[in-house]
Short mmCIF file of C-alpha atoms and ligand atoms in Angstrom, two decimals:
data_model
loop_
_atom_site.label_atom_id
_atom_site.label_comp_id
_atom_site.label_asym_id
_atom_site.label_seq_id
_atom_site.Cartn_x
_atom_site.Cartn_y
_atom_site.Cartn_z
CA UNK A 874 40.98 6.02 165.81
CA UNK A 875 42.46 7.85 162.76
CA UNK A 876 41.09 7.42 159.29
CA UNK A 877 43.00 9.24 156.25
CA UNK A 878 40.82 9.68 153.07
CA UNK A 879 43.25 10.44 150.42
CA UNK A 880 42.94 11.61 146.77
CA UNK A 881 38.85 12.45 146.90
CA UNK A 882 37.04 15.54 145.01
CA UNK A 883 34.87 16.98 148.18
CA UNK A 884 32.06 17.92 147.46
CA UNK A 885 29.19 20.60 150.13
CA UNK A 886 26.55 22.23 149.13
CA UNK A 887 28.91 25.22 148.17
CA UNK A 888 32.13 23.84 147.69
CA UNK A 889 33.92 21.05 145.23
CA UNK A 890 37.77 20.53 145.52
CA UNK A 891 40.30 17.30 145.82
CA UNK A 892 42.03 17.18 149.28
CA UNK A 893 42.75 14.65 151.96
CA UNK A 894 40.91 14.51 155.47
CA UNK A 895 41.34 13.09 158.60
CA UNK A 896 38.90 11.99 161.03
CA UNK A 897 40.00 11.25 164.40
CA UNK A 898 37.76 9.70 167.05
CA UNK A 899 34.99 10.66 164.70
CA UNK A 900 35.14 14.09 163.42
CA UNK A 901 37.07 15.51 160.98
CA UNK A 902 40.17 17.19 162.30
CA UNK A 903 41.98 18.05 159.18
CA UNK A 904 41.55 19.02 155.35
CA UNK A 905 44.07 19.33 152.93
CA UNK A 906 46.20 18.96 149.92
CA UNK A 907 48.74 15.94 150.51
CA UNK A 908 48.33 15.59 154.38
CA UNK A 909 51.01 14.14 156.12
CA UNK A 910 49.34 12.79 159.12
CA UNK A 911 49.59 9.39 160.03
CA UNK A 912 46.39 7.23 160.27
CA UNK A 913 45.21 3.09 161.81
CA UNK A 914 42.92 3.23 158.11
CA UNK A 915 44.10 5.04 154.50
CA UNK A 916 41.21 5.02 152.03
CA UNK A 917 41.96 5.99 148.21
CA UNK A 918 39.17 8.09 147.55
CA UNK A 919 40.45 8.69 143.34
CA UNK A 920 38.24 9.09 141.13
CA UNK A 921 35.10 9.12 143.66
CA UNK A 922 33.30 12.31 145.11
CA UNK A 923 33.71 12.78 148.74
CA UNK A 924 30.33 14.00 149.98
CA UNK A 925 28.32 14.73 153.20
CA UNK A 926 26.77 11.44 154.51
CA UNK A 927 22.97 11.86 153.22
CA UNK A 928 20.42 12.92 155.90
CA UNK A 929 16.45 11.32 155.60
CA UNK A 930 14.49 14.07 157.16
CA UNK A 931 11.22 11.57 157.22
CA UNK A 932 11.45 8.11 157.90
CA UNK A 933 9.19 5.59 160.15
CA UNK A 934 10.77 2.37 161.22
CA UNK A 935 8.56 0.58 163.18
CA UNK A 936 5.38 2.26 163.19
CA UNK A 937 2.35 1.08 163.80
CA UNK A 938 -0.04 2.57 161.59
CA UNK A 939 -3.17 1.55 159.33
CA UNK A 940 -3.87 -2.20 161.91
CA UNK A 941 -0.22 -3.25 161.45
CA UNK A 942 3.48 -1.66 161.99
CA UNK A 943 6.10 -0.88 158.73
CA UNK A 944 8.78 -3.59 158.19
CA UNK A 945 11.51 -2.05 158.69
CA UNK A 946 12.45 -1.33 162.59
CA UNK A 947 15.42 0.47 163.32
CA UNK A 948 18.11 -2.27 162.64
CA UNK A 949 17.34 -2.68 159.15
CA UNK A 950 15.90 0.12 158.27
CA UNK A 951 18.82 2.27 159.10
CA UNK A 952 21.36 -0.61 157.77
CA UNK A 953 19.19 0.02 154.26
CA UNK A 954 19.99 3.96 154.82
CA UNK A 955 23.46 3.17 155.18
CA UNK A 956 23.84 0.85 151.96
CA UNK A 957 21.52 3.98 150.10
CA UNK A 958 24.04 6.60 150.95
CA UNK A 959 22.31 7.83 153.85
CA UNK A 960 24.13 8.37 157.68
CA UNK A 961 21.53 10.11 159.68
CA UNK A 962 17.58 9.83 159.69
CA UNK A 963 14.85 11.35 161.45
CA UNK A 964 12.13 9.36 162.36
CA UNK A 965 8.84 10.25 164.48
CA UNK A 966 7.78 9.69 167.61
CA UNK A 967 3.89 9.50 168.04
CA UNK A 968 2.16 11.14 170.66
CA UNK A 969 -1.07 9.09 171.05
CA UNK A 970 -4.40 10.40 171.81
CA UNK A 971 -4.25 10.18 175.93
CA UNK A 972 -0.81 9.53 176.12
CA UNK A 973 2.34 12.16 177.38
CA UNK A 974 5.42 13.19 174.71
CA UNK A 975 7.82 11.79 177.28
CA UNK A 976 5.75 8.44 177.04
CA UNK A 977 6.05 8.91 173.15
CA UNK A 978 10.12 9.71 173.27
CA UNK A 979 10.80 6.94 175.44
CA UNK A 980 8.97 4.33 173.75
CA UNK A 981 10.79 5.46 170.35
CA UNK A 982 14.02 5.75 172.16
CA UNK A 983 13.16 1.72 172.96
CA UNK A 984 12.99 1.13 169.58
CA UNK A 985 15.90 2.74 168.36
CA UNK A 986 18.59 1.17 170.71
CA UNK A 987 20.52 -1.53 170.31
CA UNK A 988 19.36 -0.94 167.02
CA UNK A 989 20.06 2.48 164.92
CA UNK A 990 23.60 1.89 163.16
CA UNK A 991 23.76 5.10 162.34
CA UNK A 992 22.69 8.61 163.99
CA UNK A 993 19.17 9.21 164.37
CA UNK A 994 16.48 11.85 166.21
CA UNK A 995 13.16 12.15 166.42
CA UNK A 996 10.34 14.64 165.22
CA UNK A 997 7.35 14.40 167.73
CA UNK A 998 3.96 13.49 166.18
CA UNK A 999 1.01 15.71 168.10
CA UNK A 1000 -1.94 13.94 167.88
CA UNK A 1001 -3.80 16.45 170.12
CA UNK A 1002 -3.42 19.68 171.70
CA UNK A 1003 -3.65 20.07 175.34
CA UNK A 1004 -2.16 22.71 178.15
CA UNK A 1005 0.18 19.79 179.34
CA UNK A 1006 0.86 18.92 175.54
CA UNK A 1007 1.94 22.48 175.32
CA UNK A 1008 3.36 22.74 178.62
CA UNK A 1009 5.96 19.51 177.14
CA UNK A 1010 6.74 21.16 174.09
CA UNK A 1011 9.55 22.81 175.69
CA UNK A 1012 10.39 19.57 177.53
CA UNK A 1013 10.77 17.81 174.54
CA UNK A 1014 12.91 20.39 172.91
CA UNK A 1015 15.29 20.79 175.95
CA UNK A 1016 15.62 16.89 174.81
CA UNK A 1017 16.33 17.80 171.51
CA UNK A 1018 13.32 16.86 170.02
CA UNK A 1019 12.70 20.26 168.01
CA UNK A 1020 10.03 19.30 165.39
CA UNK A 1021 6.74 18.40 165.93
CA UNK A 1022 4.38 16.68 163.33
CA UNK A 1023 0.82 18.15 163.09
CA UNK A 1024 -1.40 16.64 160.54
CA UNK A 1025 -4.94 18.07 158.84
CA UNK A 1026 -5.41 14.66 157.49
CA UNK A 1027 -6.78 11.24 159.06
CA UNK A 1028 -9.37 12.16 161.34
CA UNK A 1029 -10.10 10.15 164.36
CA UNK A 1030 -6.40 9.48 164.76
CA UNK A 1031 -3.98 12.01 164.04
CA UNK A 1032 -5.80 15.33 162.68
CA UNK A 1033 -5.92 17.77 164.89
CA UNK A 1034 -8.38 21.06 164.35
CA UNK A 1035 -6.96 24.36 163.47
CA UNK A 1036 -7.28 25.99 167.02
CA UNK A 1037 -5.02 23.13 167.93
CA UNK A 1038 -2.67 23.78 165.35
CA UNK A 1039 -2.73 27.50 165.67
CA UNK A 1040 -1.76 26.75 169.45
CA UNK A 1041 1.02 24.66 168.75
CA UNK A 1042 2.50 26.74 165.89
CA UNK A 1043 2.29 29.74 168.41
CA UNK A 1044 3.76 27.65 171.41
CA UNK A 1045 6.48 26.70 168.68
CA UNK A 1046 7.02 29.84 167.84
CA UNK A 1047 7.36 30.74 171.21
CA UNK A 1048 10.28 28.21 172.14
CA UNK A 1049 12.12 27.39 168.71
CA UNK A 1050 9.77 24.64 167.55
CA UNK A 1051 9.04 23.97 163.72
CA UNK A 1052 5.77 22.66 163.06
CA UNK A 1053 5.95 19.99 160.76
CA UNK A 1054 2.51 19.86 158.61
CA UNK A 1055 1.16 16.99 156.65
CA UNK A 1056 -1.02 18.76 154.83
CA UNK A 1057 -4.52 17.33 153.53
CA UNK A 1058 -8.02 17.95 154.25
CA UNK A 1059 -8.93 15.03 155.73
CA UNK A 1060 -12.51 15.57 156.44
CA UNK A 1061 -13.06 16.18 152.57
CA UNK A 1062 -10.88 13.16 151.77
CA UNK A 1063 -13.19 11.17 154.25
CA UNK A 1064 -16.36 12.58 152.63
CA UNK A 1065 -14.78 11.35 149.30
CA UNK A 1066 -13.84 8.42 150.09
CA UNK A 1067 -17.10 7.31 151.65
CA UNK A 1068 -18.36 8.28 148.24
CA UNK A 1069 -15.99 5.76 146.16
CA UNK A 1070 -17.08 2.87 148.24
CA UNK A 1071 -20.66 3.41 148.16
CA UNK A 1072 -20.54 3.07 144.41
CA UNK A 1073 -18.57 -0.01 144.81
CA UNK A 1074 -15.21 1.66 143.57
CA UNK A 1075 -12.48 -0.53 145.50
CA UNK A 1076 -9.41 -0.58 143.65
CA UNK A 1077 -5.85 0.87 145.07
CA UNK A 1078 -6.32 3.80 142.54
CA UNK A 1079 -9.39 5.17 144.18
CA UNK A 1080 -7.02 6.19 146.84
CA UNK A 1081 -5.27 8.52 144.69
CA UNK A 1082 -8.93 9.93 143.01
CA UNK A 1083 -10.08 10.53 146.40
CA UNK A 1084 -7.13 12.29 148.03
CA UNK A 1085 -7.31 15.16 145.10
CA UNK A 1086 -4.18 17.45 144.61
CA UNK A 1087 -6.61 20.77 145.98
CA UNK A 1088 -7.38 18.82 149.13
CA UNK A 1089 -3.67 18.85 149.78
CA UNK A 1090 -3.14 22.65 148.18
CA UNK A 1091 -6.10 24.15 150.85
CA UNK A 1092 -4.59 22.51 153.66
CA UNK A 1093 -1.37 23.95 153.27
CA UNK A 1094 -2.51 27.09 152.49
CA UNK A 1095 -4.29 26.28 155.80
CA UNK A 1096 -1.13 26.02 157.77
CA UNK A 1097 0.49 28.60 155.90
CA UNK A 1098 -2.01 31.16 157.09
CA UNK A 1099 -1.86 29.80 160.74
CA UNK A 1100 1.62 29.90 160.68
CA UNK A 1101 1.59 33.67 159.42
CA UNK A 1102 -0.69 34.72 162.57
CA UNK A 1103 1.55 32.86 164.88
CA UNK A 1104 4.24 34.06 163.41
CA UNK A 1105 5.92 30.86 162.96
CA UNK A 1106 8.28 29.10 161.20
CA UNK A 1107 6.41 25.96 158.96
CA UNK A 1108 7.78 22.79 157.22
CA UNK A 1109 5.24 21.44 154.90
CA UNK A 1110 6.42 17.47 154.54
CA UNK A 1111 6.14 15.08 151.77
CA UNK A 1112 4.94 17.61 149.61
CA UNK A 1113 3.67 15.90 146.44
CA UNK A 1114 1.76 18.55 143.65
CA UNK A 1115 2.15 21.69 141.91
CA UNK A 1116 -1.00 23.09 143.51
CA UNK A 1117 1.04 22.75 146.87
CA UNK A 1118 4.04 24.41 145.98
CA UNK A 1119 2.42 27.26 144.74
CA UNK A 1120 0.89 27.89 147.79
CA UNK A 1121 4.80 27.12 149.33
CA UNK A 1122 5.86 29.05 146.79
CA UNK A 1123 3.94 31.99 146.56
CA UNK A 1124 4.41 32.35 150.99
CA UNK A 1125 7.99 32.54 150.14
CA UNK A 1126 8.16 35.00 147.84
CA UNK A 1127 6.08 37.31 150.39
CA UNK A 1128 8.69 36.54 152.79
CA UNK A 1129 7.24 34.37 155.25
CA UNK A 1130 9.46 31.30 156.87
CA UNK A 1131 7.98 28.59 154.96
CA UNK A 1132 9.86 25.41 154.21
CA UNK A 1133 9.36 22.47 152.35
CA UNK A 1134 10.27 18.52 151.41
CA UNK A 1135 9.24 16.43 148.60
CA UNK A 1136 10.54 12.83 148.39
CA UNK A 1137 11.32 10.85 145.24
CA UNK A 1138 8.79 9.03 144.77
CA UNK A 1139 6.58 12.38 143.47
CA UNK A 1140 9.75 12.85 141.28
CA UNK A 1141 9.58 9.68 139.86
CA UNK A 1142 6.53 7.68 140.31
CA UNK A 1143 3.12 9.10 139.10
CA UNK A 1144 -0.57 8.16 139.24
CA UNK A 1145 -0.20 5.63 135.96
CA UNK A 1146 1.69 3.05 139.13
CA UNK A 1147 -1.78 2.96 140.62
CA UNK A 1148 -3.39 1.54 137.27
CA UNK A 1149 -0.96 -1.88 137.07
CA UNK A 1150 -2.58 -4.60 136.73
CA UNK A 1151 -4.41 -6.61 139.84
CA UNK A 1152 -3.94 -5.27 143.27
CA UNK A 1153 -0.12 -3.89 142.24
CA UNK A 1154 -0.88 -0.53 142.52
CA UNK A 1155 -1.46 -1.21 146.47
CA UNK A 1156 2.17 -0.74 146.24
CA UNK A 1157 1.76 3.09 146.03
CA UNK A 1158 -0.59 4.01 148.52
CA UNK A 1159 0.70 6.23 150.20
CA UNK A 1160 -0.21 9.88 151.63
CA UNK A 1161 -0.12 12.45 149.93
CA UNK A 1162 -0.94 9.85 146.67
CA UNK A 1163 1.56 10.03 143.88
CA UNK A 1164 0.10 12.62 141.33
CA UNK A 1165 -0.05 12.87 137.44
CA UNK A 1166 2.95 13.15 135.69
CA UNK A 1167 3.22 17.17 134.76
CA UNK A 1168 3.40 17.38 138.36
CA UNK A 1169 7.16 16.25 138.24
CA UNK A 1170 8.96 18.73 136.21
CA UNK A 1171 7.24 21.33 138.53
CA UNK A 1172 8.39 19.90 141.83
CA UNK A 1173 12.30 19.10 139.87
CA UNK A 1174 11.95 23.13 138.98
CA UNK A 1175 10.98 24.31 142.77
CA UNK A 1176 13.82 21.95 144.24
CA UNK A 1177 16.66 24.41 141.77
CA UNK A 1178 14.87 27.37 142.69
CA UNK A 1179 14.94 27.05 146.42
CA UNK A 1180 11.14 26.74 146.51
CA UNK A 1181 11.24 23.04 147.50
CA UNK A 1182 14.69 22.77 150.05
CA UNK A 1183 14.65 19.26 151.03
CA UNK A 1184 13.94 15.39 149.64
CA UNK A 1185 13.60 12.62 152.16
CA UNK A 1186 11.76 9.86 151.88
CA UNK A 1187 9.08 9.23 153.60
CA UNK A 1188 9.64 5.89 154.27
CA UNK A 1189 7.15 3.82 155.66
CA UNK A 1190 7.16 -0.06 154.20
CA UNK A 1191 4.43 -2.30 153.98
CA UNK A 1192 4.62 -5.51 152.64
CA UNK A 1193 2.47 -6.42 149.72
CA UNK A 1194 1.57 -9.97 150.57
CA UNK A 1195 0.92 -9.65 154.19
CA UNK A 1196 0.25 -5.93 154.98
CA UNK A 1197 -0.63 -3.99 151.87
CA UNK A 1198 -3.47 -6.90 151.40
CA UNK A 1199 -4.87 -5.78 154.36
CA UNK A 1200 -6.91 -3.65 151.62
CA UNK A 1201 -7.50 -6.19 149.08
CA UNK A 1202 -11.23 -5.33 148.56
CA UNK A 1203 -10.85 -1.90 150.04
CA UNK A 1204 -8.41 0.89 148.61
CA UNK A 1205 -9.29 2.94 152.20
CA UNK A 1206 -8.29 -0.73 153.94
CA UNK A 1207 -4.11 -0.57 152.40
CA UNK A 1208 -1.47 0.49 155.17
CA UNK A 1209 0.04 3.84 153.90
CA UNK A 1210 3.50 3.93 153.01
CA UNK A 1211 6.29 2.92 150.94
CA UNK A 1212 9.94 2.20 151.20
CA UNK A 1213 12.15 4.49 149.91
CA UNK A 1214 15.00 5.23 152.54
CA UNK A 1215 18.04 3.02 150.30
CA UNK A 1216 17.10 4.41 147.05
CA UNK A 1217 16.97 8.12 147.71
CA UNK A 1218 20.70 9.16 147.34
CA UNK A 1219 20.81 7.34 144.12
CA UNK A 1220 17.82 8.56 142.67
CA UNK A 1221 18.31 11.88 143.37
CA UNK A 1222 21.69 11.83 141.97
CA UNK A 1223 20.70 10.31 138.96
CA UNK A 1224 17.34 12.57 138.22
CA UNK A 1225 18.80 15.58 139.57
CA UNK A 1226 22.51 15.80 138.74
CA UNK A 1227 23.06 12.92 136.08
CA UNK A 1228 20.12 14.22 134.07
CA UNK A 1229 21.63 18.13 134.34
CA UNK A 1230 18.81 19.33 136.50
CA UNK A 1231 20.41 20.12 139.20
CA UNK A 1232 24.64 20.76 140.00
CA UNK A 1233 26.22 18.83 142.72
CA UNK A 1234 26.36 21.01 144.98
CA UNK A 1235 22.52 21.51 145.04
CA UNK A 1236 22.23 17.61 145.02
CA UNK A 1237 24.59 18.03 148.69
CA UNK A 1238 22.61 21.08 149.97
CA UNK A 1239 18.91 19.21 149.10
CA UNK A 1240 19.85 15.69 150.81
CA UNK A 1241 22.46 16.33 153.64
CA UNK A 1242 22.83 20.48 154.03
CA UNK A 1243 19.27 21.96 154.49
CA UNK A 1244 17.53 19.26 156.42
CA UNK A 1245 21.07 19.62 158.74
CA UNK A 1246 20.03 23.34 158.63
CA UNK A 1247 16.72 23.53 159.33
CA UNK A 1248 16.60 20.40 161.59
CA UNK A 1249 19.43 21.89 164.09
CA UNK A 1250 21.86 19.50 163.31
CA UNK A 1251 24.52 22.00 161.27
CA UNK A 1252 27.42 22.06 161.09
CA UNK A 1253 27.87 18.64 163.25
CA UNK A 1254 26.00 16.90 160.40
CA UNK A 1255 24.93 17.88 156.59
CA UNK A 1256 28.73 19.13 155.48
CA UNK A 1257 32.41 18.42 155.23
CA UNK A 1258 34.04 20.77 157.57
CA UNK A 1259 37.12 20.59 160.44
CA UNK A 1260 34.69 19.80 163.09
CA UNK A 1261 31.79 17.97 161.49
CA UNK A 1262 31.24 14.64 162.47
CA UNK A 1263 33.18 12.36 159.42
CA UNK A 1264 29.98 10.91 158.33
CA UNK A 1265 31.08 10.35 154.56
CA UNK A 1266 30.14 8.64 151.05
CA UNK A 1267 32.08 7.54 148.72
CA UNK A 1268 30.37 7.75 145.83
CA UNK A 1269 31.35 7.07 142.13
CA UNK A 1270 29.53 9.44 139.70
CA UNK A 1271 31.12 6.26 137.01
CA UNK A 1272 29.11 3.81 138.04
CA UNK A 1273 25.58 2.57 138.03
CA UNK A 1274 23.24 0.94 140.34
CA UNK A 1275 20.43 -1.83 139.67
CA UNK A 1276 17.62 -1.34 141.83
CA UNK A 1277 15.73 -4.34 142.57
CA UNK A 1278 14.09 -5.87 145.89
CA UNK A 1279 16.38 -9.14 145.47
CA UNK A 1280 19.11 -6.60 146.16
CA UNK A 1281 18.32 -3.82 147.83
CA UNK A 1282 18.11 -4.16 152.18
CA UNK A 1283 15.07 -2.85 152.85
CA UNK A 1284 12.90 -5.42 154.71
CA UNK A 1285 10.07 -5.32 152.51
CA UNK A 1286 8.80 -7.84 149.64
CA UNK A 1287 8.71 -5.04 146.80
CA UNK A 1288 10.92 -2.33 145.02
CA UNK A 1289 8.88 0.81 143.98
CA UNK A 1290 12.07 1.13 141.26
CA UNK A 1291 12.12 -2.19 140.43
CA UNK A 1292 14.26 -2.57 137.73
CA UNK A 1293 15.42 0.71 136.66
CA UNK A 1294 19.54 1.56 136.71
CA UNK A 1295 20.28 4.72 137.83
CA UNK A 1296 23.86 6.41 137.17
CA UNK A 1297 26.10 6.69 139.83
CA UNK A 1298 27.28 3.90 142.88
CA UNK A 1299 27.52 4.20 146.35
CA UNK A 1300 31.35 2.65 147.12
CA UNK A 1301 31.71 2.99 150.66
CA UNK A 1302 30.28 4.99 154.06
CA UNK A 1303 31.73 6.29 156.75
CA UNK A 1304 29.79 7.37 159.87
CA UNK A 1305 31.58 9.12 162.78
CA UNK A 1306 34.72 7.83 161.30
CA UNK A 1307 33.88 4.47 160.66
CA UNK A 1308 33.59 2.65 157.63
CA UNK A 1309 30.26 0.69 158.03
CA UNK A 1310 29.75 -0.07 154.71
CA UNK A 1311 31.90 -1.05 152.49
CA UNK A 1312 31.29 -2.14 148.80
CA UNK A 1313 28.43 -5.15 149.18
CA UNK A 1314 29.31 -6.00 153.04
CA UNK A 1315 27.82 -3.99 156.10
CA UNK A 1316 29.80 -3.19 158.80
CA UNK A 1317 28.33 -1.21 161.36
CA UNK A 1318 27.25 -3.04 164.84
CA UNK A 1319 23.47 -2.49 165.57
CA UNK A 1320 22.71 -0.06 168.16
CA UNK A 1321 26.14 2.09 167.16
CA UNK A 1322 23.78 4.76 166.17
CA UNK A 1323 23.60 7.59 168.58
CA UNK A 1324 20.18 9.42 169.45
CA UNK A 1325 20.64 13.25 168.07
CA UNK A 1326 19.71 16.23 170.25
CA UNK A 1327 18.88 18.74 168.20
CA UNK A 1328 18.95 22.47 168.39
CA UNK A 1329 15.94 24.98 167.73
CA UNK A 1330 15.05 26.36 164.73
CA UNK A 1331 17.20 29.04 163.03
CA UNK A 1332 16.58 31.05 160.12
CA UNK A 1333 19.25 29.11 157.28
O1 URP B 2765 1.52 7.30 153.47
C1 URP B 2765 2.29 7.77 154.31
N1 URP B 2765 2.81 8.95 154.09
N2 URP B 2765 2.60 7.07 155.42
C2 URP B 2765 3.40 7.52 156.48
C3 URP B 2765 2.70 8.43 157.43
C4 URP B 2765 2.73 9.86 157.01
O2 URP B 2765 1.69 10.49 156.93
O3 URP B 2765 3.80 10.41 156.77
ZN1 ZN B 2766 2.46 12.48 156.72
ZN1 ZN B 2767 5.60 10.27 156.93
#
């Protein structure tokens, strides 16, 4: 199968030219000006940017988490990636208490096929630390599971103590792992919120007031410290204040390997969502909480300065009626999560390069390049290059996009961005070569998605 892309302005995270490329049987064979080849598909690409297909370094489809599961499983939730811009995801695995990684991998791999439509792997949730735990590290990474989620936050189910985490980050270190951190103290945050509802405080926003921006700050100076004396490489996820990145930021400039995502909804959201009226602001709970509004500008300033190097989403829906109500008369009681996998690409164009904060080519390198990068998936995904898988958007910085959850293809009854327009339009999307969505219609076949194995960890 041959598909010709004529008359497009590429776009990567370092370059920005108009050529032509074919893709044949799913990676790109050829770039260049006016190619002659013949093709079974031409596209005209004028006028439209030809970028990287987007890559969601955080998502969980089917979860099951807080006494239900998120709403999106790995049909729709990648078909809403696809329609958002977005060709490859990693979701998590979860290593239950008592329960092996290979258990973990093969019930996500369930999940996932006859599902994914587009490329997918897995990061490995720890949810303890044990010699066979560490013993399976390397199993799962000869699998190509390279990443492995440790958390200081939620204890009783996923927290883990710090000789745990000091273990793992040293067995990571050891093998090519990167620890993945969600970063919170979770004993404080318990101690807190046992407080709230003693004095009767129930509301959604007491989840934000209890989960303070220095609870998340001490914990990742936490894992920035263990990573240091295990001499590890550490990716801080959803990172969501200014008190966190300068504890990111401040490890970088002493030259340790420290990494870091934020996700839109810290870039665009703020603690104001939690204080609409009735139980709306059950909408936002989430984890980290979204945080007062100076926070944003900081976290849009460490994303052009290298100090933040990835947004994903952290997508984890809930609906409001039947899921987020769990918590109706108790804020600790609300599934965490929010969707967020459809609407990255265009937010992020739109707040980032539409409002001048960022170029294009940092918009590339933030949502396809460095998770590819850091995630061992480079150069096969995260650029356009002879040799890359084709995994394309067609995207026209001329139009604009309505966001709204009567449109949008997330399976969830809300729209965190209900009713803004951002600039910018996601026109078509290629993955491996094939056009799976195309203006309004999906095309992709469930379960066309392949799983990813992953490579260790590199320095970028
Ligand atoms: O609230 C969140 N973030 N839910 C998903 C699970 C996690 O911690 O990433
Ligand atoms: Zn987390
Ligand atoms: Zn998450």
């Amino acid at each position: 199968m041959k598909t010709l892309i004529r008359n497009g302005r590429i776009v990567t995270a370092t370059d920005d030219y108009h050529a032509d490329l074919l893709i044949v049987d799913g990676v790109i064979e050829q770039i260049g000006k006016a190619l002659s080849a013949e093709a079974d598909r031409e596209i005209d690409a004028a006028g439209l940017l030809v970028l990287p297909g987007g890559i969601d370094a955080h998502t969980h489809f089917d979860m099951p988490f807080g006494g239900t599961t998120s709403s999106d499983d790995f049909l729709t939730g990648t078909r809403a990636a696809a329609f958002g811009g977005t060709t490859t995801i990693v979701d998590f695995a979860i290593q239950q208490r008592g329960q092996s990684v290979k258990y973990a991998f093969d019930t996500w791999l369930a999940k996932a096929e006859g599902k994914a439509t587009i490329d997918y792997g897995f990061h490995m949730i720890l949810s303890e630390v044990t010699p066979e735990i560490l013993h399976d590290m390397q199993t799962m990474i000869d699998q190509g599971i390279t990443s492995f989620k440790m958390f200081t936050a939620y204890p009783g189910v996923f927290m883990v103590d710090d000789g745990g985490i000091f273990k793992a980050l040293q067995r990571a270190a050891e093998i090519g792992g990167l620890i993945a951190m969600h970063a919170e103290n979770g004993s404080v945050i318990d101690v807190l919120v046992e407080q709230a509802l003693a004095q009767g405080h129930t509301a959604p926003k007491y989840h934000a007031l209890t989960r303070p921006p220095e609870a998340e700050a001490e914990a990742t100076h936490r894992g920035i410290v263990l990573a240091s004396l295990a001499n590890a490489p550490l990716y801080i996820v959803h990172l969501s204040s200014y008190h966190a990145l300068d504890e990111v930021t401040a490890a970088r400039d002493r030259g340790q390997l420290v990494f870091a995502e934020t996700c839109p909804q810290y870039l665009f959201l703020s603690y104001e969502n939690y204080e609409e009226p009735g139980f709306e602001g059950a909408k936002y709970v989430m984890s980290p909480p979204l945080r007062p509004k100076e926070h944003q500008a900081k976290l849009w300033r460490g994303l052009k300065s290298n100090d933040l190097q990835v947004v994903s989403t952290d997508h984890c829906p809930f609906c409001v009626k039947e899921q987020k109500a769990l918590g109706r008369d108790n804020f600790a009681k609300i599934p965490n999560g929010a969707p967020g996998v459809e609407t990255r690409m265009g937010l992020i164009y739109d707040g980032g390069v539409a409002q001048q904060r960022l170029s294009l080519n940092r918009f590339v390198e933030i949502t396809a390049t460095a998770p590819a990068k850091l995630l061992g998936m480079f150069p096969k995904k995260g650029t356009i290059a002879v040799g890359s898988d084709g995994d394309i958007v067609l995207f026209d910085p001329n139009g604009t996009t309505h966001w709204s959850v009567k449109t949008a293809h997330m399976r969830v009854d809300y729209n965190p961005y209900e009713g803004r327009t951002t600039a910018g339009a996601v026109r078509m999307v290629l993955s491996r070569g094939e056009v799976i969505v195309d203006g309004e219609t999906f095309l992709g076949r469930p379960g066309r998605g392949n799983f990813l194995k992953r490579s260790t960890f590199k320095h970028p």
